[in-house]
Amino acid sequence: MMASQTDSESILVFIPAYNCEGQIGRTLRQLKGAEGFFREVIVVDNRSPDNTVAAAISAASSLDLPVRVVRNVDNLGLGGSHKSAFAYAAAQGHDYIVVLHGDDQGSIGELLPHIESGEHRKVDCLLGARFMPGSRLEGYSAFRTFGNEVFNLLFSAAAGKRLYDLGSGLNMYRVDSVRNLRYQGFADNLTFNYYMILATVWHRWKIRFFPISWREDDQVSNVKLTRQSLQVLKLLATFVFRRRYFLETNHSQRTPDAYRFETVFDNGMSRQSLSGQADART
């Protein structure tokens, strides 16, 4: 399946990565043969102590589109990497941003038919869903599946809208919609996606879920289940009972100029040669 990219539509692929040395190469190689859908790829490494950056640089050479590998100037968390990438997408004039986690659990091939059909133009975001009819889980424990489904129902009740996944790691957003969202105040840790989904529902975004396959084999989870569950319940209670505080407070404890990255590799195909630091400010 191939598509030709037009000058009137620009799609950035953002790949957040942390300790993905064994998986980041596979993730990037998912794009091989699908380069025509996208204008640029940016891998944002969140100060990984392993060889994630070197593995990403090695794999990037096989792709026939601009690829940039950058490293956050500090450990900014998954949410902080999203903030840097969102700002970069807006600064570079991209129309859409695809989020594909660097641990190779999801497949970008399952998003391509939606792009090819133009479905992304009808909504503010396309969200991959692991727990809706038609999805498939591989190596995912029954306990975690049950827990996720319970949280999906709780968040759906709070939001007044059926939510099939709170953050799968395969999503697509319209950049103009993101630009008008106060995402800079969302938490920088793994709960960023929870803030994101609740805020987008509150702002009446057009949201469309699509079923995906999700696998766990050699990936290492950074989620501590008990601690994460308590954080999520507290977050949901804040949305329900203190909505203005939830939507308007800076939950990150960082100023906008903290979200910066350094470019460590550019394959030379980029439209502009940028340092990557000013671009990443939210």
PDB file of C-alpha atoms in Angstrom, residues 7 9-10 14 30-31 34 38 51-52 55 57 73 104 131 153 158 160 196 206 214 228 231 241 243 271-272 276:
ATOM      1  CA  ASP A   7       2.389  19.767  -0.853  1.00  0.00           C
ATOM      2  CA  GLU A   9      -0.803  18.074   3.468  1.00  0.00           C
ATOM      3  CA  SER A  10       2.113  17.377   5.763  1.00  0.00           C
ATOM      4  CA  PHE A  14       6.661  11.392  16.246  1.00  0.00           C
ATOM      5  CA  GLN A  30       7.714  -0.251  10.081  1.00  0.00           C
ATOM      6  CA  LEU A  31       7.838   2.905   7.953  1.00  0.00           C
ATOM      7  CA  ALA A  34       5.152   3.640   3.593  1.00  0.00           C
ATOM      8  CA  PHE A  38       4.609  11.090   5.626  1.00  0.00           C
ATOM      9  CA  ASN A  51      21.818   2.587  23.282  1.00  0.00           C
ATOM     10  CA  THR A  52      18.409   3.717  22.031  1.00  0.00           C
ATOM     11  CA  ALA A  55      19.986   2.070  17.361  1.00  0.00           C
ATOM     12  CA  ILE A  57      20.394   6.397  14.014  1.00  0.00           C
ATOM     13  CA  VAL A  73      17.858  18.212  27.418  1.00  0.00           C
ATOM     14  CA  ASP A 104       7.281  -1.649  18.734  1.00  0.00           C
ATOM     15  CA  PHE A 131      -9.947  -2.817  23.918  1.00  0.00           C
ATOM     16  CA  LEU A 153     -15.549   2.507  31.767  1.00  0.00           C
ATOM     17  CA  ALA A 158     -16.907  10.820  33.765  1.00  0.00           C
ATOM     18  CA  GLY A 160     -20.055  11.235  29.065  1.00  0.00           C
ATOM     19  CA  MET A 196      -5.202  14.563  26.918  1.00  0.00           C
ATOM     20  CA  LYS A 206     -14.279  14.975  16.979  1.00  0.00           C
ATOM     21  CA  TRP A 214      -1.002  -4.749  20.494  1.00  0.00           C
ATOM     22  CA  GLN A 228      -0.108   4.327  38.435  1.00  0.00           C
ATOM     23  CA  GLN A 231      -2.515   8.431  40.268  1.00  0.00           C
ATOM     24  CA  PHE A 241     -14.979  17.506  41.098  1.00  0.00           C
ATOM     25  CA  ARG A 243     -12.787  20.577  36.492  1.00  0.00           C
ATOM     26  CA  ARG A 271      13.483  20.797   4.513  1.00  0.00           C
ATOM     27  CA  GLN A 272      15.325  22.932   7.045  1.00  0.00           C
ATOM     28  CA  GLY A 276      16.045  21.464  17.421  1.00  0.00           C
TER      29      GLY A 276
END
